[in-house]
CSV table of N, CA, C and O in Angstrom, one decimal:
chain,number,residue,atom,x,y,z
B,1,ARG,N,36.7,304.9,36.1
B,1,ARG,CA,37.6,305.8,36.9
B,1,ARG,C,38.6,304.9,37.8
B,1,ARG,O,37.0,304.1,38.8
B,2,VAL,N,39.6,304.7,38.2
B,2,VAL,CA,40.1,303.7,39.0
B,2,VAL,C,40.5,303.9,39.9
B,2,VAL,O,41.9,305.0,40.2
B,3,ARG,N,40.4,304.0,41.7
B,3,ARG,CA,41.6,305.0,42.3
B,3,ARG,C,41.6,303.6,43.0
B,3,ARG,O,42.2,302.4,43.6
B,4,ILE,N,43.5,304.4,43.4
B,4,ILE,CA,44.3,303.2,43.9
B,4,ILE,C,44.2,303.3,45.3
B,4,ILE,O,43.8,304.2,46.6
B,5,PHE,N,43.8,302.1,46.8
B,5,PHE,CA,44.0,302.3,48.1
B,5,PHE,C,45.0,303.1,48.6
B,5,PHE,O,46.3,302.0,48.3
B,6,PRO,N,44.9,303.8,49.8
B,6,PRO,CA,45.9,304.4,49.9
B,6,PRO,C,46.7,303.6,50.6
B,6,PRO,O,48.4,303.6,51.4
B,7,ASP,N,46.1,302.4,51.7
B,7,ASP,CA,46.9,302.0,52.1
B,7,ASP,C,46.7,299.7,52.2
B,7,ASP,O,45.7,299.6,52.6
B,8,PRO,N,47.3,299.3,52.0
B,8,PRO,CA,47.5,298.6,51.1
B,8,PRO,C,46.7,297.2,51.7
B,8,PRO,O,46.0,296.3,51.9
B,9,ALA,N,47.8,297.1,53.3
B,9,ALA,CA,47.5,296.3,54.4
B,9,ALA,C,46.2,296.0,55.0
B,9,ALA,O,45.8,295.5,56.4
B,10,LEU,N,45.8,297.6,55.1
B,10,LEU,CA,44.4,297.5,55.7
B,10,LEU,C,42.7,297.0,54.4
B,10,LEU,O,41.8,297.4,55.2
B,11,LEU,N,43.3,297.3,53.7
B,11,LEU,CA,41.9,296.0,52.2
B,11,LEU,C,41.5,295.0,52.1
B,11,LEU,O,40.0,295.1,52.6
B,12,ASP,N,41.9,294.0,53.6
B,12,ASP,CA,41.7,293.0,54.0
B,12,ASP,C,40.7,293.2,55.2
B,12,ASP,O,39.6,292.1,54.2
B,13,GLU,N,40.5,294.3,55.6
B,13,GLU,CA,40.0,294.5,56.7
B,13,GLU,C,38.1,294.7,56.3
B,13,GLU,O,37.4,294.6,56.7
B,14,TYR,N,38.5,294.8,55.3
B,14,TYR,CA,37.2,295.9,54.7
B,14,TYR,C,36.2,294.8,54.0
B,14,TYR,O,35.1,295.0,54.0
B,15,PHE,N,37.0,293.3,53.6
B,15,PHE,CA,35.8,292.1,53.7
B,15,PHE,C,35.6,291.1,54.2
B,15,PHE,O,35.4,289.7,54.3
B,16,LEU,N,35.9,291.6,55.7
B,16,LEU,CA,35.4,291.2,57.0
B,16,LEU,C,34.0,291.0,57.2
B,16,LEU,O,34.0,291.9,56.9
B,17,LEU,N,34.1,289.9,58.3
B,17,LEU,CA,32.4,289.7,59.3
B,17,LEU,C,32.5,290.6,59.5
B,17,LEU,O,33.5,291.1,59.4
B,18,ARG,N,31.2,291.4,59.4
B,18,ARG,CA,30.7,292.5,61.0
B,18,ARG,C,29.3,292.0,61.7
B,18,ARG,O,28.2,292.2,61.4
B,19,VAL,N,29.5,292.2,62.9
B,19,VAL,CA,28.9,292.0,63.7
B,19,VAL,C,29.2,293.0,64.9
B,19,VAL,O,29.7,293.7,65.3
B,20,MET,N,27.9,293.2,65.2
B,20,MET,CA,27.9,295.0,66.6
B,20,MET,C,27.9,293.4,67.7
B,20,MET,O,26.8,292.8,67.8
B,21,ARG,N,28.3,294.5,69.0
B,21,ARG,CA,27.9,293.3,69.9
B,21,ARG,C,29.0,294.0,70.8
B,21,ARG,O,29.4,295.0,71.0
B,22,LYS,N,27.7,294.3,71.9
B,22,LYS,CA,28.2,294.7,73.4
B,22,LYS,C,29.3,293.6,74.0
B,22,LYS,O,28.8,292.5,74.7
B,23,VAL,N,30.3,294.7,74.1
B,23,VAL,CA,31.4,294.7,75.9
B,23,VAL,C,30.4,294.2,77.4
B,23,VAL,O,30.6,295.4,77.1
B,24,ASN,N,30.2,292.8,77.6
B,24,ASN,CA,29.7,292.6,79.5
B,24,ASN,C,31.0,293.4,80.4
B,24,ASN,O,32.0,294.1,79.9
B,25,HIS,N,31.0,294.1,81.5
B,25,HIS,CA,30.6,295.0,82.2
B,25,HIS,C,32.7,294.0,82.4
B,25,HIS,O,33.3,294.8,83.9
B,26,ASP,N,32.6,292.6,82.0
B,26,ASP,CA,34.0,291.8,82.4
B,26,ASP,C,34.6,292.2,82.0
B,26,ASP,O,35.4,291.3,81.6
B,27,ALA,N,34.0,292.3,80.5
B,27,ALA,CA,35.4,293.0,79.4
B,27,ALA,C,35.6,291.5,78.8
B,27,ALA,O,36.3,291.3,77.9
B,28,THR,N,34.1,291.3,78.9
B,28,THR,CA,33.8,289.8,77.6
B,28,THR,C,32.3,290.3,76.8
B,28,THR,O,32.2,291.4,76.9
B,29,PHE,N,32.7,289.3,75.8
B,29,PHE,CA,31.7,289.0,74.6
B,29,PHE,C,31.8,287.3,74.4
B,29,PHE,O,33.0,287.5,74.2
B,30,SER,N,30.0,287.5,73.4
B,30,SER,CA,30.3,285.9,73.3
B,30,SER,C,30.2,286.3,71.3
B,30,SER,O,29.3,287.5,70.8
B,31,LEU,N,30.5,285.8,71.2
B,31,LEU,CA,31.3,285.6,68.7
B,31,LEU,C,30.8,283.8,68.9
B,31,LEU,O,31.4,283.5,69.2
B,32,GLU,N,29.8,283.6,68.2
B,32,GLU,CA,29.4,282.0,67.5
B,32,GLU,C,29.4,281.5,69.0
B,32,GLU,O,30.3,280.4,68.6
B,33,ASN,N,28.7,281.8,69.6
B,33,ASN,CA,29.1,281.4,70.8
B,33,ASN,C,29.9,280.5,71.4
B,33,ASN,O,30.2,279.5,72.4
B,34,ILE,N,31.3,281.6,71.1
B,34,ILE,CA,32.7,281.1,71.5
B,34,ILE,C,32.2,282.6,72.9
B,34,ILE,O,32.4,284.1,72.0
B,35,LEU,N,33.0,282.9,73.6
B,35,LEU,CA,33.2,284.1,74.2
B,35,LEU,C,34.8,284.1,74.3
B,35,LEU,O,35.9,283.8,74.3
B,36,PHE,N,35.1,285.8,74.4
B,36,PHE,CA,36.1,286.4,74.3
B,36,PHE,C,36.6,286.8,75.2
B,36,PHE,O,35.4,288.0,75.4
B,37,GLU,N,37.2,288.2,75.0
B,37,GLU,CA,38.1,289.0,76.2
B,37,GLU,C,38.7,289.4,75.6
B,37,GLU,O,39.3,289.7,74.7
B,38,THR,N,38.3,291.1,75.7
B,38,THR,CA,39.6,292.6,75.4
B,38,THR,C,39.1,293.4,76.6
B,38,THR,O,39.7,292.5,77.6
B,39,GLU,N,41.2,294.0,76.1
B,39,GLU,CA,40.8,295.3,77.4
B,39,GLU,C,39.8,295.8,78.1
B,39,GLU,O,38.5,295.8,77.5
B,40,PRO,N,39.8,296.4,79.5
B,40,PRO,CA,38.8,296.7,80.2
B,40,PRO,C,38.2,298.1,80.1
B,40,PRO,O,37.3,297.9,80.3
B,41,GLN,N,39.4,299.0,80.0
B,41,GLN,CA,38.9,300.0,79.4
B,41,GLN,C,37.6,300.6,78.4
B,41,GLN,O,37.0,300.4,77.8
B,42,LEU,N,37.2,299.2,77.7
B,42,LEU,CA,36.4,298.9,76.4
B,42,LEU,C,35.0,298.0,77.1
B,42,LEU,O,33.7,298.1,76.1
B,43,ALA,N,34.4,297.7,78.2
B,43,ALA,CA,33.7,296.7,78.6
B,43,ALA,C,32.1,297.9,78.9
B,43,ALA,O,32.5,299.3,79.1
B,44,GLY,N,31.6,297.9,78.7
B,44,GLY,CA,29.9,298.4,78.3
B,44,GLY,C,30.0,299.3,77.1
B,44,GLY,O,29.2,299.4,77.1
B,45,LEU,N,31.0,299.1,76.1
B,45,LEU,CA,31.0,299.6,75.4
B,45,LEU,C,30.6,298.9,74.0
B,45,LEU,O,30.1,297.6,73.9
B,46,ARG,N,29.0,299.6,73.0
B,46,ARG,CA,28.6,298.4,71.8
B,46,ARG,C,29.8,298.8,70.7
B,46,ARG,O,30.3,299.5,70.4
B,47,LEU,N,30.6,297.9,70.1
B,47,LEU,CA,31.4,297.0,69.7
B,47,LEU,C,30.6,296.9,68.1
B,47,LEU,O,30.4,296.0,68.0
B,48,GLU,N,31.6,297.4,67.2
B,48,GLU,CA,31.3,296.4,65.2
B,48,GLU,C,32.9,295.3,65.7
B,48,GLU,O,34.4,296.2,65.8
B,49,VAL,N,32.1,293.7,65.9
B,49,VAL,CA,33.0,293.5,65.9
B,49,VAL,C,33.5,292.4,64.0
B,49,VAL,O,32.9,292.0,63.6
B,50,ARG,N,34.8,292.7,63.9
B,50,ARG,CA,35.1,292.0,62.6
B,50,ARG,C,36.0,291.0,62.8
B,50,ARG,O,37.6,291.2,63.7
B,51,TYR,N,35.6,289.5,61.8
B,51,TYR,CA,36.4,288.6,61.7
B,51,TYR,C,36.3,288.1,60.0
B,51,TYR,O,35.6,287.7,59.7
B,52,ASP,N,37.0,286.7,59.7
B,52,ASP,CA,37.2,285.6,59.6
B,52,ASP,C,36.5,284.4,59.8
B,52,ASP,O,37.5,284.2,61.1
B,53,PRO,N,35.2,283.9,59.2
B,53,PRO,CA,35.1,282.6,60.6
B,53,PRO,C,36.1,281.7,60.4
B,53,PRO,O,35.5,280.7,62.1
B,54,GLU,N,37.3,281.5,59.6
B,54,GLU,CA,38.6,280.6,60.1
B,54,GLU,C,38.8,281.1,61.2
B,54,GLU,O,40.0,280.5,61.7
B,55,TRP,N,39.0,282.7,61.7
B,55,TRP,CA,39.8,282.8,62.8
B,55,TRP,C,38.7,282.2,63.8
B,55,TRP,O,40.1,281.8,64.4
B,56,LEU,N,37.6,282.0,63.8
B,56,LEU,CA,37.5,281.4,65.1
B,56,LEU,C,37.6,279.9,65.2
B,56,LEU,O,37.5,278.7,66.7
B,57,LEU,N,38.3,279.1,64.9
B,57,LEU,CA,38.9,277.6,64.7
B,57,LEU,C,40.7,278.2,65.6
B,57,LEU,O,41.0,276.6,65.9
B,58,ASN,N,41.4,279.1,65.2
B,58,ASN,CA,42.8,279.0,65.7
B,58,ASN,C,42.6,280.1,67.1
B,58,ASN,O,42.3,281.5,67.4
B,59,PRO,N,42.5,279.3,68.2
B,59,PRO,CA,42.0,280.7,70.1
B,59,PRO,C,42.8,281.7,69.5
B,59,PRO,O,42.3,282.7,70.4
B,60,ALA,N,44.5,281.4,69.6
B,60,ALA,CA,44.8,282.3,69.9
B,60,ALA,C,44.7,283.4,68.3
B,60,ALA,O,45.8,284.3,67.9
B,61,ARG,N,44.2,283.1,67.3
B,61,ARG,CA,43.3,284.6,66.1
B,61,ARG,C,42.6,284.9,66.8
B,61,ARG,O,42.0,285.4,67.5
B,62,PRO,N,42.8,286.8,67.1
B,62,PRO,CA,42.3,287.7,67.5
B,62,PRO,C,41.4,288.6,65.6
B,62,PRO,O,41.3,288.0,65.2
B,63,VAL,N,40.5,288.3,66.9
B,63,VAL,CA,39.6,289.1,66.0
B,63,VAL,C,39.4,290.9,66.1
B,63,VAL,O,40.2,291.6,68.3
B,64,LEU,N,39.3,291.4,65.0
B,64,LEU,CA,39.1,293.4,66.0
B,64,LEU,C,38.6,293.8,66.1
B,64,LEU,O,37.2,293.9,65.5
B,65,LEU,N,38.4,294.6,66.3
B,65,LEU,CA,37.7,296.0,67.5
B,65,LEU,C,37.0,296.6,66.7
B,65,LEU,O,38.2,297.7,67.3
B,66,TYR,N,35.9,297.9,66.6
B,66,TYR,CA,36.0,298.6,65.9
B,66,TYR,C,34.7,299.6,67.3
B,66,TYR,O,33.6,299.6,67.3
B,67,ARG,N,34.7,300.9,66.7
B,67,ARG,CA,33.9,302.2,67.3
B,67,ARG,C,33.5,303.2,66.3
B,67,ARG,O,34.7,304.0,66.4
B,68,GLU,N,33.1,303.2,65.6
B,68,GLU,CA,32.8,304.3,65.0
B,68,GLU,C,33.3,304.5,64.0
B,68,GLU,O,34.1,306.2,63.0
B,69,GLY,N,33.3,303.1,62.6
B,69,GLY,CA,34.9,303.6,62.2
B,69,GLY,C,36.2,303.3,62.3
B,69,GLY,O,36.6,302.7,61.4
B,70,LEU,N,36.7,303.3,63.9
B,70,LEU,CA,38.0,303.3,63.5
B,70,LEU,C,38.5,301.7,64.2
B,70,LEU,O,37.5,302.2,65.7
B,71,LYS,N,39.2,301.7,64.5
B,71,LYS,CA,40.1,300.2,65.2
B,71,LYS,C,40.5,301.2,67.0
B,71,LYS,O,40.7,301.6,66.8
B,72,VAL,N,39.4,299.9,67.8
B,72,VAL,CA,39.7,299.9,69.3
B,72,VAL,C,40.8,299.1,69.3
B,72,VAL,O,41.2,299.5,71.0
B,73,GLY,N,40.4,298.9,69.2
B,73,GLY,CA,41.7,297.3,69.9
B,73,GLY,C,40.9,296.1,69.0
B,73,GLY,O,40.9,295.4,67.9
B,74,GLU,N,42.0,294.7,69.8
B,74,GLU,CA,41.2,293.2,69.7
B,74,GLU,C,40.7,292.3,70.9
B,74,GLU,O,40.8,292.7,72.0
B,75,ALA,N,40.4,291.1,70.9
B,75,ALA,CA,39.5,290.9,71.6
B,75,ALA,C,40.1,288.8,70.5
B,75,ALA,O,40.7,288.5,70.2
B,76,ARG,N,40.5,288.2,72.5
B,76,ARG,CA,41.4,287.0,71.5
B,76,ARG,C,40.0,285.8,72.7
B,76,ARG,O,39.9,286.4,73.7
B,77,GLN,N,40.5,284.7,72.6
B,77,GLN,CA,39.6,283.4,73.1
B,77,GLN,C,39.2,283.9,74.4
B,77,GLN,O,40.6,283.5,74.1
B,78,VAL,N,38.9,283.5,75.2
B,78,VAL,CA,39.7,283.2,76.7
B,78,VAL,C,39.1,281.8,77.0
B,78,VAL,O,38.7,280.3,75.8
B,79,ASP,N,40.7,281.4,77.8
B,79,ASP,CA,40.7,280.3,78.0
B,79,ASP,C,40.4,279.4,79.0
B,79,ASP,O,40.3,279.1,79.6
């Protein structure tokens, strides 16, 4: 029995790499030796970071941040 995914736009997010990171008090974290920054309200939280390795080659491409399965924001490379 085949079930249809309710929102095809979100389907790609299920196939991204997932790692856990703690956001520092200055709202930054490191991912594969690259420093990322996010919103200050996420500082101090442990979040799941979802990304495609090719995104790391493009500094303008954000990685996705999740907490308890819900998307809470994005993070961009520090310039």
